[in-house]
Coordinates of C-alpha atoms in Angstrom, one line a residue:
X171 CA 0.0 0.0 0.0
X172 CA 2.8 2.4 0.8
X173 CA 4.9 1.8 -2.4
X174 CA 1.8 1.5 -4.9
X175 CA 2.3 -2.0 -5.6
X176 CA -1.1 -3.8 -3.4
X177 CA -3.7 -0.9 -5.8
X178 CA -1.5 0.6 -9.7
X179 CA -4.6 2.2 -9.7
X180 CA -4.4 4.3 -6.6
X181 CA -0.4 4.7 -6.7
X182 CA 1.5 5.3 -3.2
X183 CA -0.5 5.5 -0.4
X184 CA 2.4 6.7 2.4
X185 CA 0.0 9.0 4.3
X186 CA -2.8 6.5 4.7
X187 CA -0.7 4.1 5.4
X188 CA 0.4 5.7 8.4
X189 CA -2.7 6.9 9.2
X190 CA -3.7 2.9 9.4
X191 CA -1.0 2.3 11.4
X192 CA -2.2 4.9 14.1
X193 CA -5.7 3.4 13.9
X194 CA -4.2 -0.3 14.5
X195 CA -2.2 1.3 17.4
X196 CA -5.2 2.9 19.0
X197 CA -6.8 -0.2 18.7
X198 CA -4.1 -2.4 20.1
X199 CA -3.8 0.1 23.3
X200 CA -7.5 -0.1 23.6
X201 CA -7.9 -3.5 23.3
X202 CA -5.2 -4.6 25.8
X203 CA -6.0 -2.5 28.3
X204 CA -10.1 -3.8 28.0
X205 CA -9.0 -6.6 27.9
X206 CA -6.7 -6.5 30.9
X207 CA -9.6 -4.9 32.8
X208 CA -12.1 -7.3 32.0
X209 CA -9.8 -10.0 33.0
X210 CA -9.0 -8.6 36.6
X211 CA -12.9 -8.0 37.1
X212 CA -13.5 -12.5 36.3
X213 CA -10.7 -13.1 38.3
X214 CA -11.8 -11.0 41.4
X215 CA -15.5 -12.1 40.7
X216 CA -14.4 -16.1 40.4
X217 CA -10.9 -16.2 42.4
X218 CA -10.6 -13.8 44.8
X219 CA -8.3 -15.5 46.8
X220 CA -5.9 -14.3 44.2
X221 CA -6.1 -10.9 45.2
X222 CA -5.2 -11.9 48.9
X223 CA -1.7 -11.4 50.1
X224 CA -1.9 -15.0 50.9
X225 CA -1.6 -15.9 47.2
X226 CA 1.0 -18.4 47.3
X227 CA 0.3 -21.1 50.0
X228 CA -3.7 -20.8 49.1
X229 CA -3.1 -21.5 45.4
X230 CA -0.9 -24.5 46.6
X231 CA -3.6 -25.0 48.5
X232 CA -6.0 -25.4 46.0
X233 CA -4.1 -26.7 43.1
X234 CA -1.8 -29.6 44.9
X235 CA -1.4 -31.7 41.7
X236 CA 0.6 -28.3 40.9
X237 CA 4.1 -30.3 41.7
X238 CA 3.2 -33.5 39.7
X239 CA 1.8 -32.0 36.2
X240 CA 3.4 -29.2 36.2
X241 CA 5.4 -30.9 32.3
X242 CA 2.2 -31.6 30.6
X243 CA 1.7 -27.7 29.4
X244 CA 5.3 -28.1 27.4
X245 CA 4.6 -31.6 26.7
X246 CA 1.1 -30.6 24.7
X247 CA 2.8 -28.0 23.2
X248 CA 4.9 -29.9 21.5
X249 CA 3.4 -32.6 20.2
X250 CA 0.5 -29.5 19.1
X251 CA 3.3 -28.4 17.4
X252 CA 4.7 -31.4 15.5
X253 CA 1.7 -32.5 14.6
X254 CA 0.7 -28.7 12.5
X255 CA 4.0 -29.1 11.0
X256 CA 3.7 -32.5 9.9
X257 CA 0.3 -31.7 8.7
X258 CA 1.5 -28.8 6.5
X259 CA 4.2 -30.9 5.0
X260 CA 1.9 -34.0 4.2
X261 CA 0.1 -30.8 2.4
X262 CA 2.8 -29.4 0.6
X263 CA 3.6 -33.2 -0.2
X264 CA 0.5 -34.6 -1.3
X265 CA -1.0 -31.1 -3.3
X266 CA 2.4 -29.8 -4.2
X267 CA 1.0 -26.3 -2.7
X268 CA 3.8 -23.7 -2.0
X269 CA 1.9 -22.3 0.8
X270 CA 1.7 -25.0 2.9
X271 CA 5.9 -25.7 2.0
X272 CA 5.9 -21.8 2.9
X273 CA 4.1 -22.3 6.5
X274 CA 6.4 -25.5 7.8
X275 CA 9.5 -23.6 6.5
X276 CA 8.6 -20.6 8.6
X277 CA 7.4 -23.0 11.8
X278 CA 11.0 -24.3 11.2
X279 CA 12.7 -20.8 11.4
X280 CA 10.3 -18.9 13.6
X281 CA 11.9 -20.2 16.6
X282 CA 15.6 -18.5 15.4
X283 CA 13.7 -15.0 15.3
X284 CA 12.3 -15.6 18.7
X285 CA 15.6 -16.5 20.3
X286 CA 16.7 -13.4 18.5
X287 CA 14.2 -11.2 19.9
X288 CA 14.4 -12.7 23.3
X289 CA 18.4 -11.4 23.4
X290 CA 17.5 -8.1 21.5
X291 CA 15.1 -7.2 24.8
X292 CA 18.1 -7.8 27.0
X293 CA 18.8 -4.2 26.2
X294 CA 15.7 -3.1 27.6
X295 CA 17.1 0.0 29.9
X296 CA 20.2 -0.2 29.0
X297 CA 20.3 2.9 27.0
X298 CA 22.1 5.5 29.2
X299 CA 20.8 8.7 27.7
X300 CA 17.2 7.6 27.9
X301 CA 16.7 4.6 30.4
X302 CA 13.2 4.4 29.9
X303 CA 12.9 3.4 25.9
X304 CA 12.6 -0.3 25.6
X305 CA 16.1 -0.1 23.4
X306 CA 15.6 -4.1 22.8
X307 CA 12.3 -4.2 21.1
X308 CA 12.5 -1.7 19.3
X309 CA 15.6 -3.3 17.7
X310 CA 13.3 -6.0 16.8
X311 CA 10.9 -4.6 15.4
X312 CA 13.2 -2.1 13.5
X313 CA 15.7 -5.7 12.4
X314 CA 12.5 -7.4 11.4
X315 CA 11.0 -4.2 8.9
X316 CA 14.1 -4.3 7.4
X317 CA 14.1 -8.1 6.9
X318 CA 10.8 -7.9 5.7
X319 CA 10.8 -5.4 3.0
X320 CA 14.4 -6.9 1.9
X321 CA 12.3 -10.0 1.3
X322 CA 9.8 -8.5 -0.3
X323 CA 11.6 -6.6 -3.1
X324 CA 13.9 -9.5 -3.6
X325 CA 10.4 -11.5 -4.3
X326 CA 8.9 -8.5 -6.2
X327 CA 12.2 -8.2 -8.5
X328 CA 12.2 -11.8 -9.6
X329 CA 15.7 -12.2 -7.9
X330 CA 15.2 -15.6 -7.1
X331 CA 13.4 -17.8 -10.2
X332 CA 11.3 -20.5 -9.4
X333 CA 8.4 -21.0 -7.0
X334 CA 10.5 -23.0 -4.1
X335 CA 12.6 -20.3 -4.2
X336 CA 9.8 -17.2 -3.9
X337 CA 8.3 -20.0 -0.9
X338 CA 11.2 -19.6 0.7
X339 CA 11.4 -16.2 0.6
X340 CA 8.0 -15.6 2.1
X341 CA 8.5 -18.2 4.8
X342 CA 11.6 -16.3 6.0
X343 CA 9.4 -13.3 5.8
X344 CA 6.7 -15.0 7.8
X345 CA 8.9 -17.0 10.1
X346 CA 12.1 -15.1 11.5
X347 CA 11.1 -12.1 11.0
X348 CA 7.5 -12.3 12.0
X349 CA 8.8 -13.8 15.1
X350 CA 11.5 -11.4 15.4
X351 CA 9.3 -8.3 15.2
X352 CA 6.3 -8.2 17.7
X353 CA 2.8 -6.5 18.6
X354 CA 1.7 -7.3 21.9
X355 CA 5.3 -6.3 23.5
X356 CA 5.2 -3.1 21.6
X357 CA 1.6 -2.2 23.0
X358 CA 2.3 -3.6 26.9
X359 CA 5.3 -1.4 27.3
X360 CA 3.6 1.5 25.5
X361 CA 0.4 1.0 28.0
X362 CA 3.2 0.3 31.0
X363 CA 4.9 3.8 30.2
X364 CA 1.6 5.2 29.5
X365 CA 0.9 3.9 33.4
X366 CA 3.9 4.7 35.0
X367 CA 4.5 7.9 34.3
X368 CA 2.4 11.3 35.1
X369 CA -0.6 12.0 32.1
X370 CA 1.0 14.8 30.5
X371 CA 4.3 12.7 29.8
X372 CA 5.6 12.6 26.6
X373 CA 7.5 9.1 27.0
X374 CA 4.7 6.6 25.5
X375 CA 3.8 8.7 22.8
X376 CA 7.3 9.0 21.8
X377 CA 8.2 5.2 21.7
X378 CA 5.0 4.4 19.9
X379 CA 5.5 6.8 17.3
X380 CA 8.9 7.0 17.2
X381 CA 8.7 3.2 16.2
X382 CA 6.1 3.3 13.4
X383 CA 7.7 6.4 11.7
X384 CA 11.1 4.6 11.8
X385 CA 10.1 1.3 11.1
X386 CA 8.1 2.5 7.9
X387 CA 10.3 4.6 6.7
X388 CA 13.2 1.9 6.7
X389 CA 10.9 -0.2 4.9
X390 CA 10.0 2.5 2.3
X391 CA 14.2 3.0 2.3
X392 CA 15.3 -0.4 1.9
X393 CA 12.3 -1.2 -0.6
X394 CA 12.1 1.5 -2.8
X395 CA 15.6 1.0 -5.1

């Protein structure tokens, strides 16, 4: 939408673009913070003892098989997962489809981008001038824009012939650096600045926007030649 390509008819689309973004990020903040809200209010209404100070020996209390099946969460995950991936490639093998090949290449990968992310948010507060900007994800999501419109000129040029190789090209889209970037981080530590610090500072407003302007504009950079 931003370079023209998505709509020849309707040419670049930069400021609505953004304007979309803003929406999505009003949305986001809303959302979460409903959401966290609503959750508190079932909790209180359905568990109140954990809103008592007590929290720790009553929920033991109450949950004592805690200790014993505290591995079948991971467990279930995992076969969950095996068994999606196994299902796309008996997809891509059976119909020959390059979206299922692209969807169990990027379950493959995705974990590499989260690993990635996961040591990028190390630097959370480590930036001396400003403490307070969440440095780390906004690494992430500034790595992953990059990554992502790389991917997608490379695919829009024809650089690499042959639909494996255009699959593969998406699924590294999708995968690392889907996993790489994030949402719902991006929104809890806006909301958590938001929170933290008095109405009329300017701190959450400028990590939220600071991030989409940069992030789209790299994009835009790194796409455009």
């Amino acid at each position: 939408m931003m370079d023209g390509t998505a709509n020849p008819y309707l040419g670049s689309q930069v400021v609505s673009a953004l304007f979309g973004y803003v929406i999505g990020l009003q949305c986001s903040i809303v959302s979460f913070r409903a959401g966290r809200t609503l959750s508190a209010w079932f909790q209180n209404r359905n568990n109140p003892h954990l809103f008592d100070s007590n929290l720790i020996r009553t929920a033991s209390e109450l949950r004592p098989c805690n200790n014993h099946c505290y591995w079948l969460s991971p467990v279930a995950l995992v076969i969950s997962i095996c068994i999606l991936i196994a299902l796309y490639i008996w997809g891509d093998i059976y119909w020959g489809m390059s979206y299922y090949r692209k969807l169990w290449i990027a379950c493959l990968i995705s974990p590499l981008g989260t690993v990635m992310r996961w040591k990028l948010s190390k630097l959370n507060g480590k930036w001396s001038k400003y403490p307070w900007f969440p440095l780390g994800t906004w690494l992430a999501n500034f790595t992953g824009s990059i990554l992502s419109a790389a991917l997608t000129a490379i695919a829009y040029l024809k650089l690499v012939s042959g639909e494996d190789g255009i699959a593969v090209l998406a699924a590294i889209s999708l995968g690392f650096a889907g996993s790489l970037s994030t949402v719902s981080t991006y929104v809890k530590e806006t909301v958590e600045l938001s929170d933290k610090n008095p109405f009329h500072d300017k701190k959450a407003f400028a990590y939220s926007y600071f991030t989409i302007l940069s992030c789209c504009f790299v994009g835009l950079l790194v796409y455009s030649p």
